[in-house]
mmCIF file of C-alpha atoms and ligand atoms in Angstrom:
data_model
loop_
_atom_site.group_PDB
_atom_site.id
_atom_site.type_symbol
_atom_site.label_atom_id
_atom_site.label_comp_id
_atom_site.label_asym_id
_atom_site.label_seq_id
_atom_site.Cartn_x
_atom_site.Cartn_y
_atom_site.Cartn_z
ATOM 1 C CA MET A 1 115.865 84.901 55.798
ATOM 2 C CA LYS A 2 112.243 84.771 54.747
ATOM 3 C CA TRP A 3 110.915 86.667 57.783
ATOM 4 C CA GLU A 4 112.899 89.714 56.759
ATOM 5 C CA GLU A 5 110.385 90.359 53.995
ATOM 6 C CA ASN A 6 107.936 91.368 56.709
ATOM 7 C CA VAL A 7 110.171 93.699 58.638
ATOM 8 C CA ARG A 8 109.257 97.375 58.829
ATOM 9 C CA ARG A 9 112.540 98.805 57.681
ATOM 10 C CA VAL A 10 113.461 102.279 58.815
ATOM 11 C CA VAL A 11 116.513 104.498 58.765
ATOM 12 C CA PRO A 12 116.493 105.738 62.359
ATOM 13 C CA TYR A 13 116.934 109.307 63.522
ATOM 14 C CA VAL A 14 120.473 110.013 64.711
ATOM 15 C CA ALA A 15 120.631 112.108 67.873
ATOM 16 C CA GLY A 16 123.700 114.130 68.843
ATOM 17 C CA GLU A 17 126.220 112.047 70.743
ATOM 18 C CA GLN A 18 126.085 111.877 74.538
ATOM 19 C CA PRO A 19 129.707 111.387 75.603
ATOM 20 C CA HIS A 20 130.469 111.054 79.311
ATOM 21 C CA LYS A 21 133.739 112.772 79.905
ATOM 22 C CA GLN A 22 134.842 114.601 83.004
ATOM 23 C CA LYS A 23 136.098 117.728 81.347
ATOM 24 C CA MET A 24 134.129 118.119 78.164
ATOM 25 C CA ILE A 25 132.171 121.122 76.933
ATOM 26 C CA LYS A 26 128.928 119.792 75.532
ATOM 27 C CA LEU A 27 127.268 122.142 73.080
ATOM 28 C CA ASN A 28 125.805 119.591 70.681
ATOM 29 C CA THR A 29 122.216 118.793 71.740
ATOM 30 C CA ASN A 30 120.753 122.143 72.830
ATOM 31 C CA GLU A 31 120.407 121.107 76.439
ATOM 32 C CA CYS A 32 120.104 123.828 79.077
ATOM 33 C CA PRO A 33 123.444 124.544 80.800
ATOM 34 C CA TYR A 34 121.673 125.345 84.079
ATOM 35 C CA PRO A 35 119.919 122.892 86.398
ATOM 36 C CA PRO A 36 116.118 122.626 86.563
ATOM 37 C CA ALA A 37 114.218 124.890 88.984
ATOM 38 C CA PRO A 38 115.355 124.352 92.613
ATOM 39 C CA GLY A 39 111.895 123.045 93.568
ATOM 40 C CA VAL A 40 112.418 120.118 91.214
ATOM 41 C CA ALA A 41 115.444 118.848 93.169
ATOM 42 C CA GLU A 42 113.610 119.429 96.457
ATOM 43 C CA LEU A 43 110.626 117.396 95.340
ATOM 44 C CA ALA A 44 112.811 114.676 93.833
ATOM 45 C CA LYS A 45 114.353 114.093 97.276
ATOM 46 C CA GLN A 46 110.930 113.646 98.851
ATOM 47 C CA LEU A 47 109.544 111.398 96.148
ATOM 48 C CA ASP A 48 107.242 108.713 97.502
ATOM 49 C CA CYS A 49 108.820 105.597 96.042
ATOM 50 C CA ALA A 50 106.104 103.367 97.487
ATOM 51 C CA ALA A 51 103.786 104.998 94.963
ATOM 52 C CA LEU A 52 105.880 103.529 92.150
ATOM 53 C CA ARG A 53 104.109 100.179 92.503
ATOM 54 C CA ARG A 54 100.994 101.834 91.080
ATOM 55 C CA TYR A 55 100.452 102.769 87.444
ATOM 56 C CA PRO A 56 100.739 106.517 86.928
ATOM 57 C CA ASP A 57 97.743 108.746 86.190
ATOM 58 C CA PRO A 58 97.008 107.953 82.512
ATOM 59 C CA ASN A 59 95.608 111.457 82.009
ATOM 60 C CA THR A 60 98.675 113.171 83.488
ATOM 61 C CA THR A 61 96.152 115.363 85.303
ATOM 62 C CA PRO A 62 98.429 117.476 87.546
ATOM 63 C CA LEU A 63 100.724 118.420 84.687
ATOM 64 C CA VAL A 64 97.896 119.094 82.231
ATOM 65 C CA ASP A 65 96.248 121.346 84.825
ATOM 66 C CA ALA A 66 99.483 123.195 85.579
ATOM 67 C CA LEU A 67 100.104 123.833 81.876
ATOM 68 C CA ALA A 68 96.497 124.908 81.252
ATOM 69 C CA ASP A 69 96.779 127.430 84.110
ATOM 70 C CA TYR A 70 100.168 128.694 82.978
ATOM 71 C CA TYR A 71 99.159 129.212 79.347
ATOM 72 C CA HIS A 72 95.594 130.363 80.105
ATOM 73 C CA VAL A 73 93.823 127.653 78.121
ATOM 74 C CA ASN A 74 91.301 124.991 79.110
ATOM 75 C CA ARG A 75 92.611 121.666 80.314
ATOM 76 C CA ASP A 76 90.881 119.913 77.393
ATOM 77 C CA GLN A 77 93.192 121.903 75.087
ATOM 78 C CA VAL A 78 96.385 120.342 76.482
ATOM 79 C CA PHE A 79 98.021 117.042 75.522
ATOM 80 C CA VAL A 80 101.116 115.782 77.315
ATOM 81 C CA GLY A 81 103.702 113.291 76.042
ATOM 82 C CA VAL A 82 107.110 111.784 76.703
ATOM 83 C CA GLY A 83 109.144 114.612 75.240
ATOM 84 C CA SER A 84 107.866 116.580 72.284
ATOM 85 C CA ASP A 85 109.272 113.797 70.101
ATOM 86 C CA ASP A 86 106.545 111.555 71.489
ATOM 87 C CA VAL A 87 103.940 114.299 71.059
ATOM 88 C CA ILE A 88 104.932 114.993 67.442
ATOM 89 C CA SER A 89 105.091 111.306 66.615
ATOM 90 C CA MET A 90 101.500 110.956 67.927
ATOM 91 C CA THR A 91 100.371 113.944 65.878
ATOM 92 C CA PHE A 92 101.807 112.360 62.716
ATOM 93 C CA MET A 93 99.931 109.142 63.448
ATOM 94 C CA THR A 94 96.704 110.956 64.315
ATOM 95 C CA PHE A 95 96.443 113.733 61.755
ATOM 96 C CA PHE A 96 98.565 112.835 58.738
ATOM 97 C CA ASN A 97 96.510 110.099 57.085
ATOM 98 C CA SER A 98 95.910 111.613 53.682
ATOM 99 C CA SER A 99 97.322 110.379 50.372
ATOM 100 C CA ARG A 100 98.496 113.953 49.720
ATOM 101 C CA PRO A 101 102.018 114.753 50.926
ATOM 102 C CA ILE A 102 102.652 116.567 54.175
ATOM 103 C CA LEU A 103 104.928 119.606 53.850
ATOM 104 C CA PHE A 104 107.921 120.783 55.868
ATOM 105 C CA PRO A 105 111.101 122.803 55.152
ATOM 106 C CA ASP A 106 114.094 121.179 53.420
ATOM 107 C CA VAL A 107 116.402 122.308 56.216
ATOM 108 C CA THR A 108 114.667 121.505 59.482
ATOM 109 C CA TYR A 109 114.403 119.083 62.401
ATOM 110 C CA SER A 110 115.627 115.820 60.927
ATOM 111 C CA PHE A 111 113.092 113.686 62.785
ATOM 112 C CA TYR A 112 110.161 114.778 60.576
ATOM 113 C CA ASP A 113 111.156 112.711 57.556
ATOM 114 C CA VAL A 114 111.968 109.760 59.852
ATOM 115 C CA TRP A 115 108.427 109.717 61.284
ATOM 116 C CA ALA A 116 106.951 110.204 57.824
ATOM 117 C CA GLU A 117 108.909 107.175 56.611
ATOM 118 C CA LEU A 118 108.029 105.149 59.712
ATOM 119 C CA TYR A 119 104.290 105.789 59.314
ATOM 120 C CA ARG A 120 104.472 105.706 55.507
ATOM 121 C CA ILE A 121 103.164 109.226 55.167
ATOM 122 C CA PRO A 122 103.984 110.821 51.798
ATOM 123 C CA TYR A 123 105.931 114.058 52.244
ATOM 124 C CA LYS A 124 107.452 116.895 50.298
ATOM 125 C CA THR A 125 110.020 119.418 51.482
ATOM 126 C CA CYS A 126 109.867 123.135 50.667
ATOM 127 C CA ALA A 127 113.245 124.845 50.199
ATOM 128 C CA LEU A 128 114.055 127.664 52.603
ATOM 129 C CA ASP A 129 115.132 130.812 50.756
ATOM 130 C CA ALA A 130 118.803 131.844 50.444
ATOM 131 C CA ASP A 131 118.587 133.609 53.836
ATOM 132 C CA TRP A 132 117.108 130.490 55.466
ATOM 133 C CA HIS A 133 113.581 131.892 55.727
ATOM 134 C CA ILE A 134 110.410 129.924 55.125
ATOM 135 C CA ARG A 135 108.626 130.987 51.946
ATOM 136 C CA PRO A 136 104.961 130.993 52.975
ATOM 137 C CA GLU A 137 103.844 130.819 49.340
ATOM 138 C CA ASP A 138 105.329 127.292 49.143
ATOM 139 C CA TYR A 139 102.650 126.167 51.564
ATOM 140 C CA ARG A 140 99.796 127.018 49.217
ATOM 141 C CA GLN A 141 100.035 123.748 47.282
ATOM 142 C CA GLU A 142 97.890 120.706 47.839
ATOM 143 C CA ASN A 143 98.980 118.887 50.975
ATOM 144 C CA GLY A 144 97.961 116.496 53.726
ATOM 145 C CA GLY A 145 99.287 118.569 56.614
ATOM 146 C CA ILE A 146 102.097 120.924 57.560
ATOM 147 C CA ILE A 147 104.777 121.001 60.251
ATOM 148 C CA PHE A 148 107.643 123.398 60.890
ATOM 149 C CA PRO A 149 109.613 124.554 63.908
ATOM 150 C CA ASN A 150 109.514 128.224 64.879
ATOM 151 C CA PRO A 151 112.236 129.235 65.539
ATOM 152 C CA ASN A 152 113.440 126.746 62.933
ATOM 153 C CA ALA A 153 116.148 124.211 63.745
ATOM 154 C CA PRO A 154 119.028 124.079 63.019
ATOM 155 C CA THR A 155 118.959 127.620 61.591
ATOM 156 C CA GLY A 156 117.581 129.317 64.726
ATOM 157 C CA LEU A 157 115.574 131.751 62.604
ATOM 158 C CA LEU A 158 112.254 132.981 63.922
ATOM 159 C CA GLU A 159 109.389 133.686 61.536
ATOM 160 C CA PRO A 160 106.967 136.421 62.580
ATOM 161 C CA LEU A 161 103.439 135.348 63.538
ATOM 162 C CA SER A 162 102.241 136.905 60.290
ATOM 163 C CA VAL A 163 104.024 134.107 58.402
ATOM 164 C CA VAL A 164 102.489 131.428 60.652
ATOM 165 C CA GLU A 165 99.096 133.012 60.140
ATOM 166 C CA ASP A 166 99.548 133.235 56.379
ATOM 167 C CA ILE A 167 100.197 129.478 56.315
ATOM 168 C CA LEU A 168 97.177 128.833 58.551
ATOM 169 C CA ARG A 169 94.867 131.008 56.451
ATOM 170 C CA HIS A 170 95.794 129.117 53.279
ATOM 171 C CA ASN A 171 95.412 125.671 54.859
ATOM 172 C CA PRO A 172 92.107 125.442 56.725
ATOM 173 C CA ASP A 173 91.535 121.834 55.616
ATOM 174 C CA VAL A 174 94.644 120.242 57.133
ATOM 175 C CA VAL A 175 96.292 120.233 60.535
ATOM 176 C CA VAL A 176 99.164 122.714 60.869
ATOM 177 C CA ILE A 177 101.724 121.944 63.580
ATOM 178 C CA VAL A 178 104.115 124.592 64.876
ATOM 179 C CA ASP A 179 107.014 122.990 66.759
ATOM 180 C CA GLU A 180 108.034 125.598 69.327
ATOM 181 C CA ALA A 181 110.899 123.720 70.990
ATOM 182 C CA TYR A 182 112.905 126.980 71.103
ATOM 183 C CA VAL A 183 110.212 129.640 71.446
ATOM 184 C CA ASP A 184 111.136 130.510 75.056
ATOM 185 C CA PHE A 185 114.430 132.089 73.940
ATOM 186 C CA GLY A 186 112.823 135.219 72.533
ATOM 187 C CA GLY A 187 110.253 133.943 70.055
ATOM 188 C CA GLU A 188 106.613 134.882 69.703
ATOM 189 C CA SER A 189 104.374 131.874 70.327
ATOM 190 C CA ALA A 190 101.513 130.865 68.056
ATOM 191 C CA LEU A 191 99.561 129.940 71.212
ATOM 192 C CA SER A 192 97.723 133.237 70.781
ATOM 193 C CA LEU A 193 96.208 131.795 67.580
ATOM 194 C CA VAL A 194 94.827 128.459 68.834
ATOM 195 C CA ASP A 195 91.360 129.819 69.615
ATOM 196 C CA GLN A 196 91.150 131.382 66.183
ATOM 197 C CA TYR A 197 92.338 128.369 64.137
ATOM 198 C CA ASP A 198 90.826 124.998 65.017
ATOM 199 C CA ASN A 199 93.452 123.214 62.867
ATOM 200 C CA LEU A 200 96.495 124.634 64.728
ATOM 201 C CA LEU A 201 98.588 122.612 67.173
ATOM 202 C CA VAL A 202 101.444 124.244 69.051
ATOM 203 C CA VAL A 203 104.067 121.833 70.396
ATOM 204 C CA GLN A 204 106.525 122.731 73.163
ATOM 205 C CA THR A 205 109.018 120.871 75.346
ATOM 206 C CA PHE A 206 110.613 120.942 78.793
ATOM 207 C CA SER A 207 113.891 119.670 77.302
ATOM 208 C CA LYS A 208 115.499 122.972 76.364
ATOM 209 C CA SER A 209 114.186 126.038 78.194
ATOM 210 C CA ARG A 210 113.099 124.130 81.313
ATOM 211 C CA ALA A 211 116.308 122.114 81.633
ATOM 212 C CA MET A 212 114.589 118.732 81.860
ATOM 213 C CA ALA A 213 115.654 116.758 78.781
ATOM 214 C CA GLY A 214 116.329 113.777 81.037
ATOM 215 C CA LEU A 215 112.736 113.550 82.254
ATOM 216 C CA ARG A 216 111.176 113.550 78.776
ATOM 217 C CA ILE A 217 108.281 115.995 78.972
ATOM 218 C CA GLY A 218 106.598 117.593 75.989
ATOM 219 C CA PHE A 219 103.116 118.907 75.318
ATOM 220 C CA CYS A 220 100.897 120.469 72.720
ATOM 221 C CA ILE A 221 98.035 122.931 72.900
ATOM 222 C CA GLY A 222 95.219 123.339 70.421
ATOM 223 C CA ASN A 223 91.507 123.077 69.829
ATOM 224 C CA ALA A 224 89.780 120.610 72.229
ATOM 225 C CA LYS A 225 88.668 118.428 69.319
ATOM 226 C CA LEU A 226 92.258 117.982 68.103
ATOM 227 C CA ILE A 227 93.291 117.019 71.635
ATOM 228 C CA ARG A 228 90.455 114.487 71.869
ATOM 229 C CA TYR A 229 91.582 112.779 68.653
ATOM 230 C CA LEU A 230 95.178 112.757 69.882
ATOM 231 C CA ASN A 231 94.176 111.148 73.165
ATOM 232 C CA ASP A 232 92.174 108.469 71.347
ATOM 233 C CA VAL A 233 95.325 107.462 69.480
ATOM 234 C CA LYS A 234 97.563 107.759 72.545
ATOM 235 C CA PHE A 235 95.250 105.499 74.589
ATOM 236 C CA SER A 236 95.262 103.008 71.732
ATOM 237 C CA PHE A 237 99.033 103.010 71.769
ATOM 238 C CA ASN A 238 100.016 103.055 75.457
ATOM 239 C CA SER A 239 97.820 104.309 78.311
ATOM 240 C CA TYR A 240 100.711 105.161 80.591
ATOM 241 C CA THR A 241 103.214 107.038 78.508
ATOM 242 C CA MET A 242 104.375 109.472 81.163
ATOM 243 C CA ASN A 243 105.833 108.080 84.365
ATOM 244 C CA TYR A 244 104.826 109.225 87.828
ATOM 245 C CA PRO A 245 108.019 111.135 88.776
ATOM 246 C CA SER A 246 107.959 113.115 85.515
ATOM 247 C CA GLN A 247 104.337 114.090 86.084
ATOM 248 C CA LEU A 248 105.125 115.535 89.516
ATOM 249 C CA LEU A 249 108.493 117.095 88.731
ATOM 250 C CA GLY A 250 107.107 118.703 85.585
ATOM 251 C CA VAL A 251 104.505 120.553 87.655
ATOM 252 C CA GLU A 252 107.234 121.838 89.951
ATOM 253 C CA ALA A 253 109.141 123.279 86.980
ATOM 254 C CA VAL A 254 106.066 125.119 85.683
ATOM 255 C CA ARG A 255 105.461 126.640 89.137
ATOM 256 C CA ASP A 256 108.760 128.490 89.282
ATOM 257 C CA ASP A 257 108.290 131.147 86.647
ATOM 258 C CA THR A 258 110.892 133.459 88.159
ATOM 259 C CA TYR A 259 113.647 130.876 87.741
ATOM 260 C CA PHE A 260 112.423 130.071 84.225
ATOM 261 C CA LYS A 261 112.601 133.714 83.131
ATOM 262 C CA GLU A 262 115.965 134.145 84.829
ATOM 263 C CA THR A 263 117.669 131.190 83.119
ATOM 264 C CA THR A 264 116.177 131.775 79.679
ATOM 265 C CA GLY A 265 117.123 135.467 80.011
ATOM 266 C CA ARG A 266 120.664 134.523 80.894
ATOM 267 C CA ILE A 267 120.940 132.215 77.867
ATOM 268 C CA ILE A 268 119.629 134.978 75.606
ATOM 269 C CA ARG A 269 122.237 137.432 76.927
ATOM 270 C CA THR A 270 125.042 134.901 76.472
ATOM 271 C CA ARG A 271 123.818 134.167 72.943
ATOM 272 C CA GLU A 272 123.904 137.818 71.923
ATOM 273 C CA ARG A 273 127.405 138.261 73.313
ATOM 274 C CA VAL A 274 128.670 135.116 71.548
ATOM 275 C CA LYS A 275 127.167 136.295 68.259
ATOM 276 C CA GLU A 276 129.376 139.390 68.362
ATOM 277 C CA ALA A 277 132.477 137.383 69.252
ATOM 278 C CA LEU A 278 131.833 134.834 66.489
ATOM 279 C CA GLN A 279 131.357 137.604 63.968
ATOM 280 C CA GLU A 280 134.733 139.073 64.924
ATOM 281 C CA LEU A 281 136.280 135.646 64.325
ATOM 282 C CA GLY A 282 134.963 135.520 60.760
ATOM 283 C CA PHE A 283 131.789 133.504 61.274
ATOM 284 C CA THR A 284 128.475 134.262 59.620
ATOM 285 C CA PHE A 285 125.117 132.989 60.820
ATOM 286 C CA PRO A 286 121.391 133.553 60.606
ATOM 287 C CA ASP A 287 120.255 135.761 63.507
ATOM 288 C CA SER A 288 119.253 133.039 65.975
ATOM 289 C CA ARG A 289 116.396 133.399 68.422
ATOM 290 C CA ALA A 290 117.022 129.936 69.848
ATOM 291 C CA ASN A 291 119.533 128.552 72.371
ATOM 292 C CA PHE A 292 122.016 127.760 69.624
ATOM 293 C CA ILE A 293 123.867 129.534 66.820
ATOM 294 C CA PHE A 294 124.133 128.024 63.334
ATOM 295 C CA ALA A 295 127.431 129.379 62.051
ATOM 296 C CA ARG A 296 129.930 128.886 59.252
ATOM 297 C CA HIS A 297 133.435 130.236 58.977
ATOM 298 C CA GLU A 298 134.593 132.314 56.007
ATOM 299 C CA THR A 299 137.666 130.144 55.290
ATOM 300 C CA VAL A 300 137.757 126.980 57.439
ATOM 301 C CA SER A 301 135.365 124.163 56.575
ATOM 302 C CA GLY A 302 132.588 122.994 58.864
ATOM 303 C CA GLU A 303 133.936 119.480 59.067
ATOM 304 C CA GLN A 304 137.467 120.614 59.908
ATOM 305 C CA LEU A 305 136.240 122.857 62.714
ATOM 306 C CA PHE A 306 133.898 120.185 64.026
ATOM 307 C CA LEU A 307 136.735 117.647 64.232
ATOM 308 C CA ALA A 308 139.214 120.096 65.756
ATOM 309 C CA LEU A 309 136.711 121.083 68.431
ATOM 310 C CA ARG A 310 135.887 117.460 69.131
ATOM 311 C CA GLU A 311 139.559 116.697 69.547
ATOM 312 C CA ALA A 312 139.609 119.387 72.248
ATOM 313 C CA ASP A 313 136.553 117.798 73.933
ATOM 314 C CA ILE A 314 134.284 120.582 72.763
ATOM 315 C CA TYR A 315 131.223 118.986 71.224
ATOM 316 C CA VAL A 316 129.102 120.857 68.670
ATOM 317 C CA ARG A 317 126.779 119.496 65.984
ATOM 318 C CA HIS A 318 127.675 119.110 62.324
ATOM 319 C CA TRP A 319 125.810 117.438 59.453
ATOM 320 C CA ASN A 320 127.239 116.187 56.196
ATOM 321 C CA LYS A 321 124.101 117.198 54.348
ATOM 322 C CA PRO A 322 123.208 119.358 51.344
ATOM 323 C CA ARG A 323 123.166 123.123 52.031
ATOM 324 C CA ILE A 324 124.381 122.857 55.639
ATOM 325 C CA GLY A 325 127.688 120.956 55.436
ATOM 326 C CA GLU A 326 129.766 124.069 56.162
ATOM 327 C CA TYR A 327 127.804 124.946 59.280
ATOM 328 C CA LEU A 328 128.199 124.125 62.955
ATOM 329 C CA ARG A 329 125.256 124.225 65.299
ATOM 330 C CA ILE A 330 126.608 125.512 68.566
ATOM 331 C CA THR A 331 124.435 125.300 71.666
ATOM 332 C CA VAL A 332 124.585 128.323 73.959
ATOM 333 C CA GLY A 333 126.123 127.089 77.209
ATOM 334 C CA THR A 334 127.212 128.983 80.298
ATOM 335 C CA ASP A 335 129.370 132.102 79.897
ATOM 336 C CA GLU A 336 132.404 130.094 81.046
ATOM 337 C CA GLU A 337 131.769 127.351 78.483
ATOM 338 C CA MET A 338 131.318 129.862 75.694
ATOM 339 C CA ASP A 339 134.487 131.701 76.705
ATOM 340 C CA ALA A 340 136.400 128.420 76.482
ATOM 341 C CA LEU A 341 134.909 127.747 73.057
ATOM 342 C CA LEU A 342 135.817 131.235 71.837
ATOM 343 C CA ALA A 343 139.338 130.960 73.237
ATOM 344 C CA PHE A 344 139.846 127.686 71.404
ATOM 345 C CA LEU A 345 138.489 129.102 68.142
ATOM 346 C CA ARG A 346 140.601 132.245 68.446
ATOM 347 C CA ALA A 347 143.788 130.196 68.878
ATOM 348 C CA TYR A 348 142.871 127.621 66.243
ATOM 349 C CA LEU A 349 141.880 130.134 63.562
ATOM 350 C CA HIS A 350 144.987 132.192 64.252
ATOM 351 C CA LYS A 351 147.148 129.117 63.749
ATOM 352 C CA GLU A 352 145.290 128.205 60.531
ATOM 353 C CA ALA A 353 145.760 131.713 59.156
ATOM 354 C CA VAL A 354 149.577 131.777 59.395
HETATM 355 C C1 PLP B 401 114.787 119.123 70.693
HETATM 356 C C2 PLP B 401 113.669 119.211 69.699
HETATM 357 C C3 PLP B 401 112.502 118.460 69.823
HETATM 358 C C4 PLP B 401 112.312 117.333 70.779
HETATM 359 O O1 PLP B 401 112.622 117.494 72.034
HETATM 360 P P1 PLP B 401 112.127 116.516 73.170
HETATM 361 O O2 PLP B 401 113.317 116.346 74.017
HETATM 362 O O3 PLP B 401 111.651 115.231 72.570
HETATM 363 O O4 PLP B 401 111.019 117.259 73.816
HETATM 364 C C5 PLP B 401 111.494 118.668 68.908
HETATM 365 N N1 PLP B 401 111.614 119.541 67.913
HETATM 366 C C6 PLP B 401 112.720 120.255 67.746
HETATM 367 C C7 PLP B 401 112.797 121.202 66.613
HETATM 368 C C8 PLP B 401 113.791 120.100 68.626
HETATM 369 O O5 PLP B 401 114.909 120.764 68.415
#
């Protein structure tokens, strides 16, 4: 058909599957195993549905204010979007308009190359070293912008702020985006650097550490000028990206810092315990500071383990991709879920060994 010549063709991002089974253990999309803060459920019950006939606040004012207070920045330094996917997509559109390639790691969040393709942004990947670390010297070449997660996904490895700062110092002429989707699980945020570097944007999300993937809330913090440019593009795209319930419920989540620290602390403790157990079972992995562990087994292949687990209704993530095909990315769930996973692996690996 002739019209097909004018289609914007893209290879879409593939998210982890969302099966709906009664008795499954779902460790494949890094969701939080605990519910959102209790205040969120309380407020949801009292939601004024009559207000739904109105358009929501296009500036997302209550949520922007709550985040500015929480992170001790000015409200003109905060941009809110529909999940950090929406935020990052907007940053690509806004800041990556050079003919020079943008840079990101070869093993990283697999949405970056999808957005680059979608917006026709040239890009180049920089290989992580053999231990899965970012090599800051790779980011000293000519480029049109930089993005990387810290901790990185799917490796879970955290780079120290000195590495982030090294990259910033060598790239004052482009926007550098640090995707901190997993920073609340023991990472050190680059937020402390936003006043020092006017080209730094720090992106975070409510989907993992705040247990609200279903509401779609993400945000970024940076220099007020960056935020102004982002808003100009956002308002040229869709004035009302974030719906009214998300705006209110997001504020409620930010308010309950005690619950936030408690649940993220619990996930960290479970993660450390599971690391030891996996090691005893013959797995190796980079030392994750995220809410997942990226592990391979010494003898059994990644694909075989992935399929065996799936058969038992235990869902983890596996990619048939260069460098990472032998690895499973296992989300840290509740202690009970992780015990069930470990019990299955223990039995399965024992059977494979004899
Ligand atoms: C999960 C994730 C995101 C996106 O999460 P949202 O649900 O869209 O907020 C962004 N970056 C990385 C590295 C992630 O793992």
